[in-house]
Amino acid sequence: NAGVTQTPKFQVLKTGQSMTLQCAQDMNHEYMSWYRQDPGMGLRLIHYSVGAGITDQGEVPNGYNVSRSTTEDFPLRLLSAAPSQTSVYFCASSYSTDRDRADYGYTFGSGTRLTVV
Amino acid sequence: AQSVTQLGSHVSVSEGALVLLRCNYSSSVPPYLFWYVQYPNQGLQLLLKYTTGATLVKGINGFEAEFKKSETSFHLTKPSAHMSDAAEYFCAVSLTGFQKLVFGTGTRLLVSP
């Protein structure tokens, strides 16, 4: 049971390049999300998914695309990288929103540190 | 819109002293509440979470948090700090569960010998 796996761990892009950040979970979680972490700003929600084929925007979706073709995978695509997208990106997943369940909560990946030059 | 306020971007304590990290939320109904810890260059680890009916929530590593509806607070405490507790701590809240988890800006805990 690997939990939430993010690849790559580090990436340097040039302005204008595109790339995909990968996220996979093996816990059969329905819910998956992408966050970005910037100094002094905490984590902000980019996009989320409540199941295969269903995605929606979060707080800071501009410049990012997502899709959810399977339960396990939730890739994040940067269409045309900009220096403002330099950040640490975290993927998270959750099985249940019933807070009385023992397994209620979110599991985070270890992050992808992205630098756009 | 719901929001989370963590008072103090940095908190310094001596080893063995009480740790108190503050978190206030804005919500008219009891939300979902979490505390996460992040060690340098690592992901987020769940410390504890608020569940229905419990006002005092116990988490890992000796941490606990008290839910006070009247004060809209969910402060994190630990009776005696260890050097290994040095990390950044995030309070997070959601009204609807998973979809829109809102994080505070974080508090960096510094522990001195």
PDB file of C-alpha atoms in Angstrom:
ATOM      1  CA  ASN A   1       0.000   0.000   0.000  1.00  0.00           C
ATOM      2  CA  ALA A   2       1.932   3.021  -1.296  1.00  0.00           C
ATOM      3  CA  GLY A   3      -0.662   5.681  -0.427  1.00  0.00           C
ATOM      4  CA  VAL A   4      -0.477   8.770  -2.636  1.00  0.00           C
ATOM      5  CA  THR A   5       2.451   8.810  -5.073  1.00  0.00           C
ATOM      6  CA  GLN A   6       3.552  11.980  -6.856  1.00  0.00           C
ATOM      7  CA  THR A   7       6.060  12.185  -9.673  1.00  0.00           C
ATOM      8  CA  PRO A   8       8.390  13.817 -10.339  1.00  0.00           C
ATOM      9  CA  LYS A   9       9.706  15.101  -6.999  1.00  0.00           C
ATOM     10  CA  PHE A  10      11.585  17.973  -8.616  1.00  0.00           C
ATOM     11  CA  GLN A  11      11.206  19.726 -11.963  1.00  0.00           C
ATOM     12  CA  VAL A  12      12.645  22.786 -13.646  1.00  0.00           C
ATOM     13  CA  LEU A  13      10.754  24.232 -16.609  1.00  0.00           C
ATOM     14  CA  LYS A  14      11.345  27.104 -18.939  1.00  0.00           C
ATOM     15  CA  THR A  15       8.652  29.710 -19.345  1.00  0.00           C
ATOM     16  CA  GLY A  16       6.123  28.540 -21.915  1.00  0.00           C
ATOM     17  CA  GLN A  17       6.827  24.839 -21.585  1.00  0.00           C
ATOM     18  CA  SER A  18       4.080  22.408 -20.683  1.00  0.00           C
ATOM     19  CA  MET A  19       4.224  19.422 -18.417  1.00  0.00           C
ATOM     20  CA  THR A  20       2.119  16.988 -16.434  1.00  0.00           C
ATOM     21  CA  LEU A  21       2.465  16.315 -12.732  1.00  0.00           C
ATOM     22  CA  GLN A  22       1.428  12.790 -11.932  1.00  0.00           C
ATOM     23  CA  CYS A  23      -0.581  11.648  -8.927  1.00  0.00           C
ATOM     24  CA  ALA A  24      -1.672   8.105  -8.198  1.00  0.00           C
ATOM     25  CA  GLN A  25      -3.329   6.508  -5.190  1.00  0.00           C
ATOM     26  CA  ASP A  26      -3.888   2.854  -4.431  1.00  0.00           C
ATOM     27  CA  MET A  27      -6.449   3.218  -1.633  1.00  0.00           C
ATOM     28  CA  ASN A  28      -9.546   3.267  -3.870  1.00  0.00           C
ATOM     29  CA  HIS A  29     -10.307   6.799  -2.697  1.00  0.00           C
ATOM     30  CA  GLU A  30     -13.129   8.593  -4.450  1.00  0.00           C
ATOM     31  CA  TYR A  31     -11.922  12.110  -3.804  1.00  0.00           C
ATOM     32  CA  MET A  32      -8.683  13.627  -5.078  1.00  0.00           C
ATOM     33  CA  SER A  33      -7.355  17.163  -5.078  1.00  0.00           C
ATOM     34  CA  TRP A  34      -4.384  19.279  -6.091  1.00  0.00           C
ATOM     35  CA  TYR A  35      -2.975  22.039  -3.897  1.00  0.00           C
ATOM     36  CA  ARG A  36      -0.098  24.429  -4.293  1.00  0.00           C
ATOM     37  CA  GLN A  37       1.962  25.653  -1.379  1.00  0.00           C
ATOM     38  CA  ASP A  38       3.636  29.035  -1.415  1.00  0.00           C
ATOM     39  CA  PRO A  39       5.559  30.679   1.441  1.00  0.00           C
ATOM     40  CA  GLY A  40       3.282  32.550   3.839  1.00  0.00           C
ATOM     41  CA  MET A  41       0.137  31.473   2.005  1.00  0.00           C
ATOM     42  CA  GLY A  42      -0.517  27.976   3.223  1.00  0.00           C
ATOM     43  CA  LEU A  43      -2.000  25.528   0.731  1.00  0.00           C
ATOM     44  CA  ARG A  44      -4.483  26.613  -1.907  1.00  0.00           C
ATOM     45  CA  LEU A  45      -6.824  24.342  -3.808  1.00  0.00           C
ATOM     46  CA  ILE A  46      -6.258  24.202  -7.573  1.00  0.00           C
ATOM     47  CA  HIS A  47      -8.651  21.508  -8.794  1.00  0.00           C
ATOM     48  CA  TYR A  48     -10.492  18.603  -7.265  1.00  0.00           C
ATOM     49  CA  SER A  49     -12.389  15.497  -8.294  1.00  0.00           C
ATOM     50  CA  VAL A  50     -15.196  13.618  -6.566  1.00  0.00           C
ATOM     51  CA  GLY A  51     -14.885  10.567  -8.782  1.00  0.00           C
ATOM     52  CA  ALA A  52     -13.797   9.279 -12.170  1.00  0.00           C
ATOM     53  CA  GLY A  53     -14.958  11.629 -14.901  1.00  0.00           C
ATOM     54  CA  ILE A  54     -15.887  14.446 -12.491  1.00  0.00           C
ATOM     55  CA  THR A  55     -13.645  17.432 -11.820  1.00  0.00           C
ATOM     56  CA  ASP A  56     -14.134  20.993 -10.644  1.00  0.00           C
ATOM     57  CA  GLN A  57     -12.145  24.148 -10.029  1.00  0.00           C
ATOM     58  CA  GLY A  58     -10.732  25.235  -6.745  1.00  0.00           C
ATOM     59  CA  GLU A  59      -9.442  28.593  -5.560  1.00  0.00           C
ATOM     60  CA  VAL A  60      -6.559  29.027  -8.059  1.00  0.00           C
ATOM     61  CA  PRO A  61      -7.337  27.037 -11.246  1.00  0.00           C
ATOM     62  CA  ASN A  62      -5.966  29.387 -13.919  1.00  0.00           C
ATOM     63  CA  GLY A  63      -3.155  27.874 -15.971  1.00  0.00           C
ATOM     64  CA  TYR A  64      -3.895  24.307 -14.910  1.00  0.00           C
ATOM     65  CA  ASN A  65      -5.956  21.478 -16.356  1.00  0.00           C
ATOM     66  CA  VAL A  66      -6.987  18.180 -14.825  1.00  0.00           C
ATOM     67  CA  SER A  67      -8.808  15.025 -15.843  1.00  0.00           C
ATOM     68  CA  ARG A  68      -9.856  11.909 -13.961  1.00  0.00           C
ATOM     69  CA  SER A  69     -10.215   8.938 -16.282  1.00  0.00           C
ATOM     70  CA  THR A  70      -9.628   6.362 -13.545  1.00  0.00           C
ATOM     71  CA  THR A  71     -10.155   6.253  -9.789  1.00  0.00           C
ATOM     72  CA  GLU A  72      -6.421   5.841  -9.207  1.00  0.00           C
ATOM     73  CA  ASP A  73      -4.945   8.698 -11.228  1.00  0.00           C
ATOM     74  CA  PHE A  74      -5.397  12.471 -11.167  1.00  0.00           C
ATOM     75  CA  PRO A  75      -2.764  14.244 -13.298  1.00  0.00           C
ATOM     76  CA  LEU A  76      -2.276  18.004 -13.225  1.00  0.00           C
ATOM     77  CA  ARG A  77      -1.283  19.682 -16.482  1.00  0.00           C
ATOM     78  CA  LEU A  78       0.465  23.001 -16.813  1.00  0.00           C
ATOM     79  CA  LEU A  79      -0.438  24.344 -20.218  1.00  0.00           C
ATOM     80  CA  SER A  80       2.179  27.081 -20.598  1.00  0.00           C
ATOM     81  CA  ALA A  81       4.389  27.410 -17.547  1.00  0.00           C
ATOM     82  CA  ALA A  82       4.931  30.847 -15.994  1.00  0.00           C
ATOM     83  CA  PRO A  83       7.299  31.932 -13.201  1.00  0.00           C
ATOM     84  CA  SER A  84       4.227  32.538 -11.018  1.00  0.00           C
ATOM     85  CA  GLN A  85       3.656  28.788 -11.062  1.00  0.00           C
ATOM     86  CA  THR A  86       6.896  28.150  -9.216  1.00  0.00           C
ATOM     87  CA  SER A  87       5.629  26.339  -6.148  1.00  0.00           C
ATOM     88  CA  VAL A  88       5.367  23.049  -4.327  1.00  0.00           C
ATOM     89  CA  TYR A  89       2.436  20.984  -5.512  1.00  0.00           C
ATOM     90  CA  PHE A  90       0.623  18.462  -3.352  1.00  0.00           C
ATOM     91  CA  CYS A  91      -1.896  15.853  -4.342  1.00  0.00           C
ATOM     92  CA  ALA A  92      -4.339  14.538  -1.744  1.00  0.00           C
ATOM     93  CA  SER A  93      -6.998  11.853  -1.642  1.00  0.00           C
ATOM     94  CA  SER A  94      -9.827  10.858   0.656  1.00  0.00           C
ATOM     95  CA  TYR A  95     -12.246   7.958   0.939  1.00  0.00           C
ATOM     96  CA  SER A  96     -15.031   9.482   2.920  1.00  0.00           C
ATOM     97  CA  THR A  97     -16.475  12.767   4.021  1.00  0.00           C
ATOM     98  CA  ASP A  98     -18.278  11.145   6.949  1.00  0.00           C
ATOM     99  CA  ARG A  99     -16.306  12.572   9.832  1.00  0.00           C
ATOM    100  CA  ASP A 100     -17.472   9.869  12.205  1.00  0.00           C
ATOM    101  CA  ARG A 101     -15.659   7.192  10.245  1.00  0.00           C
ATOM    102  CA  ALA A 102     -12.370   6.057  11.676  1.00  0.00           C
ATOM    103  CA  ASP A 103     -10.709   6.403   8.275  1.00  0.00           C
ATOM    104  CA  TYR A 104     -12.060   9.903   7.667  1.00  0.00           C
ATOM    105  CA  GLY A 105      -9.447  12.335   6.479  1.00  0.00           C
ATOM    106  CA  TYR A 106      -7.063  13.195   3.701  1.00  0.00           C
ATOM    107  CA  THR A 107      -3.813  11.558   2.669  1.00  0.00           C
ATOM    108  CA  PHE A 108      -1.215  13.782   1.043  1.00  0.00           C
ATOM    109  CA  GLY A 109       1.562  12.889  -1.333  1.00  0.00           C
ATOM    110  CA  SER A 110       5.136  13.990  -0.685  1.00  0.00           C
ATOM    111  CA  GLY A 111       4.945  16.850  -3.161  1.00  0.00           C
ATOM    112  CA  THR A 112       6.497  18.042  -6.422  1.00  0.00           C
ATOM    113  CA  ARG A 113       8.792  21.046  -6.232  1.00  0.00           C
ATOM    114  CA  LEU A 114       8.442  22.987  -9.496  1.00  0.00           C
ATOM    115  CA  THR A 115      10.629  25.866 -10.596  1.00  0.00           C
ATOM    116  CA  VAL A 116       9.787  27.873 -13.708  1.00  0.00           C
ATOM    117  CA  VAL A 117      12.620  30.007 -15.073  1.00  0.00           C
TER     118      VAL A 117
ATOM    119  CA  ALA B   1     -16.589  32.242   2.409  1.00  0.00           C
ATOM    120  CA  GLN B   2     -15.029  30.190   5.134  1.00  0.00           C
ATOM    121  CA  SER B   3     -11.581  31.163   6.311  1.00  0.00           C
ATOM    122  CA  VAL B   4      -8.937  30.081   8.775  1.00  0.00           C
ATOM    123  CA  THR B   5      -6.713  32.328  10.844  1.00  0.00           C
ATOM    124  CA  GLN B   6      -3.565  31.081  12.479  1.00  0.00           C
ATOM    125  CA  LEU B   7      -2.170  33.640  14.877  1.00  0.00           C
ATOM    126  CA  GLY B   8       1.584  33.924  14.708  1.00  0.00           C
ATOM    127  CA  SER B   9       3.648  32.839  11.738  1.00  0.00           C
ATOM    128  CA  HIS B  10       6.377  31.751  14.170  1.00  0.00           C
ATOM    129  CA  VAL B  11       6.138  30.447  17.724  1.00  0.00           C
ATOM    130  CA  SER B  12       9.242  29.806  19.821  1.00  0.00           C
ATOM    131  CA  VAL B  13       9.282  27.618  22.914  1.00  0.00           C
ATOM    132  CA  SER B  14      11.898  25.955  25.065  1.00  0.00           C
ATOM    133  CA  GLU B  15      12.141  22.193  25.238  1.00  0.00           C
ATOM    134  CA  GLY B  16       9.735  20.979  27.918  1.00  0.00           C
ATOM    135  CA  ALA B  17       7.500  24.042  27.710  1.00  0.00           C
ATOM    136  CA  LEU B  18       3.842  24.123  26.758  1.00  0.00           C
ATOM    137  CA  VAL B  19       3.071  24.386  23.057  1.00  0.00           C
ATOM    138  CA  LEU B  20       0.020  26.437  22.058  1.00  0.00           C
ATOM    139  CA  LEU B  21      -0.753  27.062  18.393  1.00  0.00           C
ATOM    140  CA  ARG B  22      -3.865  29.077  17.697  1.00  0.00           C
ATOM    141  CA  CYS B  23      -6.485  28.500  15.016  1.00  0.00           C
ATOM    142  CA  ASN B  24      -9.744  30.365  14.521  1.00  0.00           C
ATOM    143  CA  TYR B  25     -12.244  29.684  11.792  1.00  0.00           C
ATOM    144  CA  SER B  26     -15.146  31.621  10.366  1.00  0.00           C
ATOM    145  CA  SER B  27     -18.244  29.497  10.068  1.00  0.00           C
ATOM    146  CA  SER B  28     -21.776  29.588  11.388  1.00  0.00           C
ATOM    147  CA  VAL B  29     -21.947  25.798  11.619  1.00  0.00           C
ATOM    148  CA  PRO B  30     -19.437  23.346  13.045  1.00  0.00           C
ATOM    149  CA  PRO B  31     -17.048  22.610  10.227  1.00  0.00           C
ATOM    150  CA  TYR B  32     -14.644  19.763   9.530  1.00  0.00           C
ATOM    151  CA  LEU B  33     -11.390  20.698  11.313  1.00  0.00           C
ATOM    152  CA  PHE B  34      -7.875  19.356  10.969  1.00  0.00           C
ATOM    153  CA  TRP B  35      -4.340  19.985  12.119  1.00  0.00           C
ATOM    154  CA  TYR B  36      -1.472  18.918   9.883  1.00  0.00           C
ATOM    155  CA  VAL B  37       2.269  18.967  10.495  1.00  0.00           C
ATOM    156  CA  GLN B  38       4.923  19.430   7.837  1.00  0.00           C
ATOM    157  CA  TYR B  39       8.561  18.630   8.486  1.00  0.00           C
ATOM    158  CA  PRO B  40      11.183  20.273   6.234  1.00  0.00           C
ATOM    159  CA  ASN B  41      10.996  19.115   2.610  1.00  0.00           C
ATOM    160  CA  GLN B  42       8.241  16.657   3.377  1.00  0.00           C
ATOM    161  CA  GLY B  43       4.510  16.348   2.753  1.00  0.00           C
ATOM    162  CA  LEU B  44       1.708  16.945   5.217  1.00  0.00           C
ATOM    163  CA  GLN B  45       0.943  14.495   7.987  1.00  0.00           C
ATOM    164  CA  LEU B  46      -2.380  14.466   9.770  1.00  0.00           C
ATOM    165  CA  LEU B  47      -1.988  15.249  13.476  1.00  0.00           C
ATOM    166  CA  LEU B  48      -5.641  15.132  14.460  1.00  0.00           C
ATOM    167  CA  LYS B  49      -9.135  15.820  13.239  1.00  0.00           C
ATOM    168  CA  TYR B  50     -12.406  17.000  14.706  1.00  0.00           C
ATOM    169  CA  THR B  51     -15.193  14.460  14.825  1.00  0.00           C
ATOM    170  CA  THR B  52     -18.798  14.974  15.874  1.00  0.00           C
ATOM    171  CA  GLY B  53     -19.437  15.093  19.606  1.00  0.00           C
ATOM    172  CA  ALA B  54     -15.857  15.422  20.773  1.00  0.00           C
ATOM    173  CA  THR B  55     -14.635  18.731  22.143  1.00  0.00           C
ATOM    174  CA  LEU B  56     -11.153  17.531  23.081  1.00  0.00           C
ATOM    175  CA  VAL B  57      -9.429  15.703  20.270  1.00  0.00           C
ATOM    176  CA  LYS B  58      -6.271  13.698  20.830  1.00  0.00           C
ATOM    177  CA  GLY B  59      -3.783  13.216  18.060  1.00  0.00           C
ATOM    178  CA  ILE B  60      -0.404  11.739  17.413  1.00  0.00           C
ATOM    179  CA  ASN B  61       2.866  12.681  19.105  1.00  0.00           C
ATOM    180  CA  GLY B  62       1.106  13.913  22.257  1.00  0.00           C
ATOM    181  CA  PHE B  63      -0.804  16.741  20.587  1.00  0.00           C
ATOM    182  CA  GLU B  64      -4.410  17.566  21.270  1.00  0.00           C
ATOM    183  CA  ALA B  65      -6.872  20.254  20.255  1.00  0.00           C
ATOM    184  CA  GLU B  66      -9.987  21.651  21.849  1.00  0.00           C
ATOM    185  CA  PHE B  67     -13.002  22.554  19.756  1.00  0.00           C
ATOM    186  CA  LYS B  68     -14.748  25.633  21.161  1.00  0.00           C
ATOM    187  CA  LYS B  69     -17.837  26.481  19.168  1.00  0.00           C
ATOM    188  CA  SER B  70     -18.522  29.688  21.102  1.00  0.00           C
ATOM    189  CA  GLU B  71     -15.058  30.996  20.264  1.00  0.00           C
ATOM    190  CA  THR B  72     -14.881  29.389  16.784  1.00  0.00           C
ATOM    191  CA  SER B  73     -11.468  28.075  17.758  1.00  0.00           C
ATOM    192  CA  PHE B  74      -9.530  24.831  17.448  1.00  0.00           C
ATOM    193  CA  HIS B  75      -6.223  25.528  19.180  1.00  0.00           C
ATOM    194  CA  LEU B  76      -3.479  22.902  19.202  1.00  0.00           C
ATOM    195  CA  THR B  77      -1.596  22.136  22.400  1.00  0.00           C
ATOM    196  CA  LYS B  78       1.113  19.853  23.725  1.00  0.00           C
ATOM    197  CA  PRO B  79       2.092  19.864  27.409  1.00  0.00           C
ATOM    198  CA  SER B  80       5.823  19.462  26.876  1.00  0.00           C
ATOM    199  CA  ALA B  81       7.696  20.356  23.687  1.00  0.00           C
ATOM    200  CA  HIS B  82      10.386  18.125  22.230  1.00  0.00           C
ATOM    201  CA  MET B  83      13.091  19.157  19.813  1.00  0.00           C
ATOM    202  CA  SER B  84      11.505  16.807  17.278  1.00  0.00           C
ATOM    203  CA  ASP B  85       8.322  18.922  17.311  1.00  0.00           C
ATOM    204  CA  ALA B  86      10.062  21.678  15.347  1.00  0.00           C
ATOM    205  CA  ALA B  87       8.058  21.888  12.123  1.00  0.00           C
ATOM    206  CA  GLU B  88       5.344  23.890  10.409  1.00  0.00           C
ATOM    207  CA  TYR B  89       1.773  23.345  11.527  1.00  0.00           C
ATOM    208  CA  PHE B  90      -1.326  23.983   9.468  1.00  0.00           C
ATOM    209  CA  CYS B  91      -4.912  24.273  10.581  1.00  0.00           C
ATOM    210  CA  ALA B  92      -7.478  23.414   7.913  1.00  0.00           C
ATOM    211  CA  VAL B  93     -11.242  23.703   7.742  1.00  0.00           C
ATOM    212  CA  SER B  94     -14.053  22.670   5.453  1.00  0.00           C
ATOM    213  CA  LEU B  95     -17.785  23.019   5.638  1.00  0.00           C
ATOM    214  CA  THR B  96     -18.538  20.427   3.014  1.00  0.00           C
ATOM    215  CA  GLY B  97     -15.918  17.802   3.718  1.00  0.00           C
ATOM    216  CA  PHE B  98     -13.247  17.071   1.221  1.00  0.00           C
ATOM    217  CA  GLN B  99     -13.899  19.212  -1.767  1.00  0.00           C
ATOM    218  CA  LYS B 100     -12.831  22.591  -0.489  1.00  0.00           C
ATOM    219  CA  LEU B 101     -10.331  22.270   2.309  1.00  0.00           C
ATOM    220  CA  VAL B 102      -9.146  25.732   3.326  1.00  0.00           C
ATOM    221  CA  PHE B 103      -5.775  25.994   5.008  1.00  0.00           C
ATOM    222  CA  GLY B 104      -4.394  28.587   7.340  1.00  0.00           C
ATOM    223  CA  THR B 105      -1.112  30.223   6.455  1.00  0.00           C
ATOM    224  CA  GLY B 106       0.786  28.006   8.867  1.00  0.00           C
ATOM    225  CA  THR B 107       2.753  28.453  12.082  1.00  0.00           C
ATOM    226  CA  ARG B 108       6.390  27.494  12.284  1.00  0.00           C
ATOM    227  CA  LEU B 109       7.233  26.031  15.681  1.00  0.00           C
ATOM    228  CA  LEU B 110      10.792  26.578  16.859  1.00  0.00           C
ATOM    229  CA  VAL B 111      12.024  24.558  19.848  1.00  0.00           C
ATOM    230  CA  SER B 112      15.177  25.607  21.654  1.00  0.00           C
ATOM    231  CA  PRO B 113      17.203  23.459  24.061  1.00  0.00           C
TER     232      PRO B 113
END
